[in-house]
Every structure is written in structure tokens, then in C-alpha cells.
């Protein structure tokens, strides 16, 4: 009889808050032993000598197989998005079960369970509420939360998607009653509409004007506002995709007075700037996502906010819109205005390599903090910890082997998503996943997804950890 | 031939930024001479020996003869409000020309010119915009501003009065184009509605719960929001009735980064607290106004904000609602809920004596600062300076003689307004106006209005001083 | 042949950043395996079922066997202090090699190596520099740092101990050159001397006046000052024993602008207040330590600073002064003035149980954060990580088994130090160590030290981790 | 009989807080009438038509006839400095009675009374204390303060001049007892010494390195420190020559919590930057003064601090050191190191024209604020108000007539001081004083001092206004 189904040996393992040389023994998809020179039989061996072993990435923010809307036309199915994730070292995704106005949330979640059967990695859902009716909040929500859908997403902007403050207050109350977290896209809708109209009227419609249509003050304001609402009702919230200094400062102020507010940023805000929108021709359209990329100073401020604990999560906000074609950003035109271009970029595969390179290699964070930001804290925040996000006894054997010396030039082909471009085309990074394991099974190797039946399963999430009793 | 129509002699005069012993020579309603022992003939003498002489008060915020609305049923006409003002030492009022939704702003202002003919003191108008149509903003506003109506009032709350952020943005743009100031009642409408509904549902409807329905976070949030909007469009704004520390802090933050935001508070926030709402029976209703009175700590913070220049204006927010009767706060019931009680209290007469006592006598401010807060800065802010608000050569001879030693117990009768109560009943103050002059004419003496024809005139205001070229 | 020398099985283990059910296999004093139901032979078994297992505590701040000085007469030898530590769950201590003015630092360290041979737990030294001569800084320091003494302690106050700013600047430069951390007792010497003299002159000498002699402004000022010096020279520093809100705010401000400043607080600041100094008679003398205990509000602010990451370490500042007797705080008198009373209290044993009770049980922190504050971060900060401070493969088998349900009333006898009192006498806590292991050997059990030869060893510390390359 | 000795007619007068067209009637050196078309006889007329009339400038910070010291060798006597002041529109100066270590303060003040008899303008003294003995503080100070010397200057840096914190605390206590204000040169002595030594050792001794030897952190730190000391003892202080953002921020923080701290800046910090020290050859030495000129961003921050009321005074810090010659900055060498160059620049004449041009013309401040900063507030702060600093009835007839359209290129010759250069050589300004009157007598006209006997008198100052009862 074998002691282990699989033994990963010889790697330097990021286990909890230390990086140690150790072997990992796996049985039934679960980590059952960590040891220096683990002895015992194993059905299979993986030699991780010279590799770094991290937990599988947990991506708390990805748009997959979502209803088309002028503001974003997502091109990835669960199959394509999650094979992309696997290649990039991510083994768990919290995607969105996206309610359309007038629709049942219960049915929405049921639909997404069907769609997600194609997933190559484990998954859970944020429930995007675009129509906060009493039926949704009173009748449907309790059972859905009980079934493990422990978070709600609301938008403060986008016509037909965003909900107004009074609806948000109802959502916050319902979240509080049911023990759910509320995740927020925070930008001031009216100010963006106003600035957009002014720019369009002035004929300033090239992509480079997009950031002016969504000024950081619009984000700062909305962050301050949602904090005030959540603070008054005492409900924990997570601010999605903090893009720069001003919103980060608002969050820091709130945390300092004890508000339960958590914050995420994404690699695009750390790697791209608004200058990328000023590339020749329509090329800038590839960098249209909201909130927009800001400045070098904002990047610096985000690293500082990561260091100080103001920002504790880094997700992808994977939101792949095609570039070419009628359903793409360009809609087949090379003179399209920024206000007509769907928002969103692909990024589920690039998240970890980008952050590893620009974060760890650049000296902003160490490997332990890296794993905190992309594995442990997302898992904790979304009720999946310590099953996910950590290499510990009893945790799922979701592992990523990294060759930290490998130099890679990013291309769209390497991403294995359904999108026809990557905004990171041509960027060089050092360090890349060489193998990704999901519950002990190899799902990607040497940059290629492993062909096999979908193996992802739904993760019913625990009650939200951060809610005080 | 007389040198002067009137000589006010022997007083200690607050002239500009000093308090000096000097005589005041007046001709044609204007100050033409200041001097030590002014010689020359005068038709009339007033002996101010032993008195302090200040400029007439300028009240930048008073609700007079306004359309009834469930949120406030103002009982004062221009006649009664301004005779009350005169007794209390105020000689200029900027009241509201209050547009009703669906109405022309031009007609509204014309109506108010008629109504205001009864005024005993000089007056000008803020234009309250409750329906920011293109007609109002594009067609009507320019001429109205040119005619001296240099400020616009918007509400961020109250059903049927408040306008939403997108309308506010249009108002701000129009204000910028036309050189007008925007004055704001800043409270988060949705949060107040939400908290009110929760309290009512819980049966907590006594007046003492009113402050819980309008938490300071709702004010802080709205102050932050309107600042973000005005800052983005670069339009100067004035925040009305700052009630405590948190909104004052937001304003200080904005001023520190150079935003053109000005702030007012009112005596009620310096003298009353939320404890006053917890008086026995329905008595607490007398203290219902919005934003509500806060805490002792907030009072302290307001004095500090005055000292540091965060708050530069003190107005009355005179908004007299009857207490008894069907159109009063109680609506004839002693079990009325806070949510059914019209907001607002009278205060145009009490403003100066209260601030003199609780400010100057208490050592928070000196006489020069007192006159800055209630005379000079309101005049400057509203384009009336130096015609109003200062004792200087060429200024209108609006003067108040004060007996600083006179001890007075405030009663409603002394207020000479149309309201059936004063929230300050029974309070003692030391120092009270003994005579008020408007352009050289005595309009109040020894606490009584002087019976005479209305003598107030409309003041066409100058372009807004604080807009950079 | 046995697989393990020792197997600790069945406990819930705080391993890195998760709490998991797992067994711990130990060989040669080192953790070699973690596993669910570890199989294999072991020479010895410890059943930890129902227990929580944490890493052994690392105490980064303890005064042991130190030269007598009027400001503190330490009564513990390494033997007594470390047996006390063992009972309380601490297995590593960074104590002080205390230079006397005029003495060689090299000789001082050598002396302490001798003294510390009596230690029951592992140890390292901060070098207390009281005389920053060129000989010390230029000639002696490099070799001492190379030998693993990676930190320097300086005092900004206490006559004959504190050094002035110009000396501190030299120490900071030397620390930078040699890769050492500088730890600081930050209080403004002159202000304390001044306030003390005023109080004494006014006859206010009871212990309750002690906090007035060391106002928090004196600490805030010195914290600000040392930060300015270290920031200018770009040297990492650790602020010892932050006592309340004001100094914590200074540190947060500095961290926010990227200064490499780290901060410690101690249980006494979280559990005691200045009211404890007002106990009857001379009893208050038991609570005299500097900086002094502050207020409830300060306690709250410290918990907040811990939550926000401003404070990352909790040490004991064990500084045991006898209460009775001529060398004690009272010096045999019951009318002794606060200015004559030596500062310092014992606390090396009580640190973990107090923090567990008032921190974890009270809901301020969870078990993972608890271990970060008292084990992992001190180990990291002082160059001992991951050998110490964490339960991971390859780490020393320093373990503490906790019965989290055990209710204990603290008494001095339980502390096993040489001091004749504990300031925590009579306090109740829930949760206490039942067994402490040092490198696989049991050194305390059921509240009693295990009688055996000294087993502690000197730990040569790594180059300071937090210094950027 | 004449009504007036002098009538200044037709000017636009900055009177208190307004700018009005009015005549000024003067009798016995005092303003006795202000009026529109003042009638009455006058012995003499001055036609101010087309001119602006401001109060005479009050300069609260000027070094005149001071003992030589390596850090500054002042070349102006009272005669030369004050004729320079008169030309530039300043009619009152508070200079220093400069104690040498070991000397009596009483004798020092007596000496300065002798020296100042040559003054062309009115004067008072700050008492510079460089040796805070008990004799000075206990025996001498009370009578000196009673005699109108209401302020004490202390230095926190400069060898042989600066005093340590314990002495400063004694000075603060003495100031509190006697009702004196304490003015502070705030820079961290040790840090400057340390940085200087490092730069010199590295051979970086050109003038351009001078700002690196006095980093803004040294100023920020000292400002924070002196505030902490004064706050603890509750003594009002004035911070001299705030040079940039960081110290200004410290002051704003302190004011926000109610500390009685006042702040001054000087034209050199608003007009010059550290780039001026990088002029070719030894030219940079002309711009060596401490604290040093900072950056453009700091200038911006200072204007903001002026706008927000953090900084309320603008003085000259006139400290004229010759450039050439053995007692000059260069000491006859063109390779002199910054550390050997005496600090200080002349500026008493240029203060008002520079501030008028770069402040009023540039739109940072208006004329009323200008007069507040350079006339009224210095007079108020130093107990001379309203006798000095304001055009009001009863005030001294100290007047400046300005031709605001006059374009002037500044040269050293125009300054009429004893110094051989001005740092403002070649700068163009629009607006210059055309006439200066001291108590009704013309003391400068068309840029030339009026030749006459010294007419300045000693001003015994009132008890400090800002001390709460």
C-alpha cells in the first residue's frame, strides 16, 4: 500500500509564512504530509528540485461567460478562461453569477452552475446584483448564501448594471442579515457620464481621453461614499480594483478608524499607465478598462498601500473583450470613440507571472507576501481558507511549481484564453509556472494546459470570516 | 449746510480689523468720515459713549416666505422676518428665491422681488434650483446672474427639493459659465431615508431619534461628494450649516489641497446639542432642524474649525416653523413622529446675541473675528463688500450699537418674528444690540423694531469675488 | 531505527498562517515532518489531542542580569528569567548585552556570553550602547555584528544611559554600515526631567503622578525625532514599547511615507492603565515602568495599531525590580517618591497568557495573528527566522501546547522569576501553556519548569532582513 | 487753526479689511480722520491720487548691529538698516537685543537702546537668549518684559548660540510666567552638524551642497519638537522662517489640535529656490541663509499655508552679510566651503516690493491679505496693535504710498543698506513705494531716504495678546 498518491519532493516551498525546503505528500487530492526527506511509498513522484512551490493562485475577480452588455462583451467561456488560469498558476476562481435586471437571482445562480461545469479549475460565485428587488433580497438571497455563495457584487456605475445608493443600502442590509460580503465597483456614475459627454462634445474621443472621462476623483468619491454607507450599517465590504493613490488613501483613512473595508488591486494598475492608452492608431483601445490605468505615481502609491496593508488582495479582473471584429473593442472600426469601446482586458493567466516579476523580482514584496496577496488572503476573504490558498496539512493539493530563472516574453498565444490579444504582448518577465496541480492532478505543464475532462468543482464557501460575532 | 446727516460719536468702533474709539460721520446713508472727535455740523447726533459699534449683520442664509413643503412650513413673511432681523442687529439678508419643480426660475425671482418689497432691511437672493432644466440653466440663468443674483442653492436631500448628482453637475457647469457661487445643503438622501425607515419600523419615532435618522456620516459623505464634483469642475462652493467635526474635517482636507470650498455654521450648532431633542413630551420637536444638533465634542470641533479658518461664515439658517397648530411642527398632535415634523427653527434675531455671548464672551473669538464671521465675510462671499459688512469710508451706514454689559433673558416675544416659539427661550446672554441703523436710519431701538415703511432695498450683487480670473 | 525522536500528535497546530489538525515529527531537535496521521516510529510520543500547538514564543525585549542603575535594579539572572520564560511559553529571548559608559562593547558581549550560559532557553543579544565612542563603533562593532549580534539598543533618556542625538546619529551610521538594526527607547529626556522637577517641587510625589512626569507628548516627540534621524540616514529602526495613540500615530505617518520603522508594544500597555498607579498606599509603585501605562483610549488605539500593522511586535520588556527591600522599588520606605523608584516590571512569563486572553479571547486578534506578534515577527525582525518563530519543516522544534479552556488566576508564585511580585496578581485568564518544548525537549510542564541543566544556546543572528540590498 | 497737520488725499486706502477711496487726516503724528473728501484745513497736503495707501510695514524679524559670530557677520547698523527699511516701506522693526553667553540680559538690552538711537524708524526688541541662566530668567527677565520687551528669541542650532532643550524648557516656563512670546529658530543641530561633516568629508563643499547640509527633515523635526515642548507647558510660540511644506504641515497639525503656535515665512522662501545656490563660481554664496531655500513645490506649499492661515506673518529675516572682503561671505576666497560661509542675506528693503509683486500681482493674495501679513499681524503678534500695522483712527500715521504700475529692476544701490549685494539683483517687480511716512513725517520718497535726524522711537510693547487669561 502506498503512503501517498503523489510526492512532490525537493522544492523550496512557500508554506504559510516561511519558505522552506520540503517534500509534500498528497493523498486523495489533499496535502497529508510536509517533510524533510519524506520517506514512504508514493504512486507518483514529481521532482521539484530547483523549483519554488507555491499554493495555487486564488483569483477573486474574473468575468467569465457573462451576458453581453455595451460596456463589456466577454469572450471567454469557463473552459477557455480556466485553462488560461491553469497555465498561469491559478487553481481557484471566484467568478460572477450575473443577474440581469428583471431576472431571478436564484435562476441566475443555477444557470451559472451549469455553465461552470466546463471549468478546469475549482470555482465559486460572487452574485452580481443589478436589480435589488425585495424578491431577490428577501426571498432568494438567504438560501443562496447558505448554499455557499457568500458574496455580492454591486456596481456604482454603468447604465443598466449599476444600482443607486438606496438599492445599495438594501443590499448592504441583506448582506448583513445573511453574513455575506459585499464587493463594490466604486466610481461615481454621474461624474463619468458628465465628463464623457464633455469630451465627446469637444471631439476628444481617442482612447487616450478615456482616463479623463473617469477621473480618479470619481473613484475616490465613490470609495468614500460606499465606505460611509457600509460603515453606518456596519457591513464588511471589499473595494475592487483600486487604481491609485487617492482611493487608496480613502481606504487607509477608513481602516484607521476601524471600518471593515478591504481592498484589491490588479496587475494592470501596477504595470500599465495611462500612457499606454496613447499608443498609435486604435492600439490604445487594448488598454481600455475601468477604472483606467493611472500614472507612475499612482503605481508607487499602490505598492506603498500593499506594503502598509491597505490593499491586501491582488486579483486579475479578467474581463476579456476581443479587439478585432464586430463584437470586439474596435467593432470593426479604426475611428471608434473611447465611449463606444467595451471595457475590460484579459489577465487571468498573466496575473501571477506579472506580479511575481514586477513585485517579487523588483523587490516590492517577498515570496511570502506574494502568496498572501494572490493565494491566502483571497481564500480567507472569500471563505475558502485553509482549504485553498495555503500549503498546509489538510489543504487541497493545489500547487504551482515555478522556475524563477526562466525568462519569458509574453505573447497572446501563451495565454490560452479565447481573446485575440493580450495587453502585455511583448513584455518580458523572469519566472514562470512550469507545472500547476489541482487537488493533486496536473492541469498545466510547461505553459500548456493538460488535455482532460473538466475537473473543477464548485466550492461552497464558508460564512464570511471577517464578520464579527 | 451740515457736514453730516448724522454723527454717531463716542463709541468704540469695530472698524476693519481693529477696535478703536472714533466718531462716525454719515451723509446720504453712507459713511463719509471716521474720526477722533470729528468736528463739523450734523443734523442729528447719536451718542454711542460706552457702546460698541459694529457693522450691521449680514445673514447669508434665511428662509423667508417660502412655498410650503412637508419638510418645512415657513411662517415668516419678509415683513416679520426682517423686523426680527433688525432687532437682532442684522441689516442685510440673502434669502432664497425658491423655484418649484416645473416652474420658471425667472418668474420665481420676479415673484420674490414683489414679496421682498415688505423687507425692513436690505436683501438679495440665492436662487434655489429644484429643477435644473436646460431652460433654467441655459436660457434663464445668465440674465438672472447678470441682474445680481450671484448664487445658486441646491439641496442634496429632501424629496421633491433635492436634485441628483447629474443635475448638480449641470448646475455647477452653469455656475462656472456665469460666475455664480453654488451653496449646498449636503446630506446623503438615501442614507437618511434608509435610517428613517429603520427607526420608524422599530417604533423609534420620538424627537430624540431624529439625529439618528440623519447621522453625521450622511453629512460627512455628502460634503465629501459635493467637494469632489466641484473640485473636478473647478467651481467654488459654499457648504451650508456644517454641524460637527466630521464634515468640518472633510472641508479642511479639501481646503488644504486648494479646493475653493467655503463653509458656514450656525449658532444652533454651537449652542444646542442632540440632548435638547430629548426634552420631555413633544418639546423636543422645537429643536428639529437638519442637519441636526450634534454633541458637545462637535461644538468644540466647530469652534476649532472657526479658529483655523475652515469655517468662515456664521449664518442663522432662519427657518421658522410654528410649533402649535396644524401647520406647525406638532400638527396639533403630541405623538407626532420625528419623520412627520417639519424641519427648521427661527433664529435671525438671536444669531448675533448668541454668537456674541457664546463666542466673544466665552473667549472663543474676539470682536474683530465676530464681525468677520457675521458681517464682513458674508458680505465678501456674496459680492456685497465693502458696501456691506464693514465700517469704512464709502460703506453703507449700517450700524449696530451694543451694550455689552446688558444681561438679557431671551424670550420669544423679544424675537419679533411670526413664530410661536424660540428654541432659545430662557437662555441668558450678556450683551445685546440697543440700536440698529440701516443706511443711517434707525430701524430698531432698545429691542423694538421702529415702526415705519419698509426701507429695505434689493442689492444687486457683484460678480463672485473668489473666482480666479 | 526510529523515524522520529519525538512525535507530537493530534493537536491543532498554528502552522504559518493557518490553524490545522496535524502531527509534528521531530528529529535532532528539528521539525522534519508535518502530517495528518503521521505514520512511522518515534522514540517518544506526546499526545496533543485537544490542545493548540503554537511555536515557542520569541521575546525580543527582556532585561536580564543587568548592571544596577538607579533607574532599574534587575533581580533576575539568566537562570531565573528564562525558567520563567519557559513556563510562560517563551523559548527564545533577545536580551541585552549592556555596555557601561567607559567600557568596551566587545568585553561586554563576552561577559554576557558567560552570564547567559545559565539560560534555559535559546538567546541572542541586543547590544545596549551607552557610550558611542569611535572605538566601539569603528573598531569593535563590525566583528560583533558579524558574530550575530545584529541589533543595537539606544536610550534617548535616563541619566548615564541615554545618549544624545549626535551620538545616536553616529550609532545609526555605524548600524547602516554594518547591517544592524537600531532599537530605541524613545522619550524626551529634558521634558521628563523638567516635569519631574516641577512635580517634586509641588510635593506631588505619589506613584500616581509618575505618568505626569512622562507625558505621552514626551514619547510622541522622541518617536518623531528618532524617525527623522533614521529616515534621513535611511536606517531601519524599531521603536520599543509604544504606549499609546500619539506615538503610534507618528509611526503610522512615517510608515505611510515609506520609512523603515517598526514598532513594538507590550502586554502592560494593553492590560494596565495609569489608574493602576493610583492604588492605595505605596502599592502603585508596582506599576512604575517607563513609558508609563496610559489610558483606556490608548489601549484601544494600540489594538487598532496592531490591526492596521503599525505595531507588529509584542514583547515583554521584562525588567523585574523587587518591590520590598532596599534594592527594591520601595527601598524599604512607604513614602518613597515616584522619582526615586526604579522603573520596570517582570513580565516574561505572563506575556503570552495575557496576550492570548486579552487579545485572542477578547476578539482583537486571531491565533494566527497572535503567533505573528509574539513568535514569527520577532524572529523575522531579529534575524532568527524561519529557524525560530514558526512551525515549519526545518525549524527548531520549539513548541507550546496550550489548553485554551484552562482558567487560571495569576499569582506571583506561578511566574517562577526571582521577583517578589507580579503586577498581574489576581488577574484571571483563560488559556495557559501546559507544555513548552525547546528543540524537542520539554522545558516546562503544567506550569512548572523542568529541572535540568541549562539547555539554551546562543543564536548567531542573520543579517538584518529588512535592509534593502 | 488747522484741523490737521497733514492731509493725505485721494488715495485708495487699505483700511482694515477693505480697500476704499478716502482721505486721511493726521494730527500730532496720529490718524485722526478718515473721510470721503475730508474738509478742513491742513498745514500740509499730500496728493495720493492714483496711489494705493497701505500702513507702514512692520518687520518682526531683522538682525541689526549684532555681535559678530562665524555663522553671521551683520554689516548693518541701525542707521543703515532702517534707512533701507524706510525706502522699502517699512516703518517699524522688531530687532534683536542679542545676549552673548555669560553676559547680563539687562545690560544687553540697555546697550541696544543706545545702538538703536540711530534708527530712522520705530523699533522694539526681541531678546535673544543664548545663555539661560537663573539670573537672566529669574532676576532680569521680569523687569525687561514689563518694560515692553515682550518676546524672547531662542535658537535650536548654531554652536555657541543655540541652547539645548532643557534650557529651552526653562525659557518657556519663564516666558509663561512673565507673559512673553517665544520665537524660535527651529532646526535640529546635531543632524545639521552630522550632514555637514559628511559632505565636507566627501569634498562636497560648493554652495550648492548647503541645502543638503540642512535638510528639510532637520527643520521639520525641530518644529515638531519645539511644538511638543511648548504644547506641554502651554506657552505660545512663533516659528521663524518656515521654509517649506514639511515644517508647515507640522504647524498645521498642531494648530488643528489647538496649540498656540504661529508661523512666519520670508520672501526669500517664496522667491528663491535651492537652484539659486548652484550659480556659477562662488556666486551661490550670495544665497546662503538658514534654513535654506528649498524647491518650487515648497514655494507652492508655502503659498497654500499662507492661504489656509497656517502661516500668518511674513518678515524679512534681514541678516546682511557682506559678500566680498575678509568679513564677508567669501572671506576673500573663491573656493570657500559652504560650511565656512556666514549665513544670512539682506532683505529689509525688498520685503514689501517682492511680496507685493510675487504675492499680489501673481494672484496668491489680495491687498488686504498683503497688509495683514506684513503690517497688521506682525503688529498684533508683537503687541503693537492697533498703534501700528493698520490705518485706523488713533493709529500712528505710518503710511506707504504705492505706485502699483511702476516697473522696477532691483539693484543693490536701490536698497540703501550697508551690504555690498542684494540676492535680488536684476529681478523685475511691478509696484514700488513712492513715499513712506513715519508718524506723519516723510522718511523716504521716490526710492531715496530723506536726510534727517534719526526719528525712530522705542516702542514699549503690550502684554502678549494671544496668551489666554
mmCIF file of C-alpha atoms in Angstrom, chain A residues 57 60 129 153 162 170 172 180 192 198 225 231 256 273 292 298 313 315 320 329 334 384 402 404 423 429 434 441 455:
data_model
loop_
_atom_site.group_PDB
_atom_site.id
_atom_site.type_symbol
_atom_site.label_atom_id
_atom_site.label_comp_id
_atom_site.label_asym_id
_atom_site.label_seq_id
_atom_site.Cartn_x
_atom_site.Cartn_y
_atom_site.Cartn_z
ATOM 1 C CA UNK A 57 -3.483 31.023 -7.136
ATOM 2 C CA UNK A 60 -11.213 36.560 -6.580
ATOM 3 C CA UNK A 129 -26.977 42.056 -8.280
ATOM 4 C CA UNK A 153 -21.121 42.291 -6.199
ATOM 5 C CA UNK A 162 -25.054 49.959 -11.605
ATOM 6 C CA UNK A 170 -30.819 47.459 0.865
ATOM 7 C CA UNK A 172 -25.887 46.029 2.468
ATOM 8 C CA UNK A 180 -22.346 37.907 3.064
ATOM 9 C CA UNK A 192 -18.202 59.874 -15.509
ATOM 10 C CA UNK A 198 -17.969 66.955 -22.352
ATOM 11 C CA UNK A 225 -19.299 57.025 -0.327
ATOM 12 C CA UNK A 231 -19.689 51.960 7.963
ATOM 13 C CA UNK A 256 -7.545 53.614 10.610
ATOM 14 C CA UNK A 273 -0.211 53.566 -17.090
ATOM 15 C CA UNK A 292 -8.463 53.222 -16.039
ATOM 16 C CA UNK A 298 -0.186 56.004 -8.611
ATOM 17 C CA UNK A 313 -5.648 41.284 -2.393
ATOM 18 C CA UNK A 315 -6.917 39.779 -8.473
ATOM 19 C CA UNK A 320 -11.587 39.596 -21.926
ATOM 20 C CA UNK A 329 -13.444 46.685 -28.775
ATOM 21 C CA UNK A 334 -10.433 52.246 -36.523
ATOM 22 C CA UNK A 384 -12.136 29.142 1.262
ATOM 23 C CA UNK A 402 7.884 27.890 -10.529
ATOM 24 C CA UNK A 404 12.142 31.566 -11.071
ATOM 25 C CA UNK A 423 -2.285 43.896 -23.308
ATOM 26 C CA UNK A 429 9.224 38.541 -17.214
ATOM 27 C CA UNK A 434 6.223 25.134 -15.038
ATOM 28 C CA UNK A 441 -3.705 16.398 -10.618
ATOM 29 C CA UNK A 455 -12.014 18.742 -13.294
#
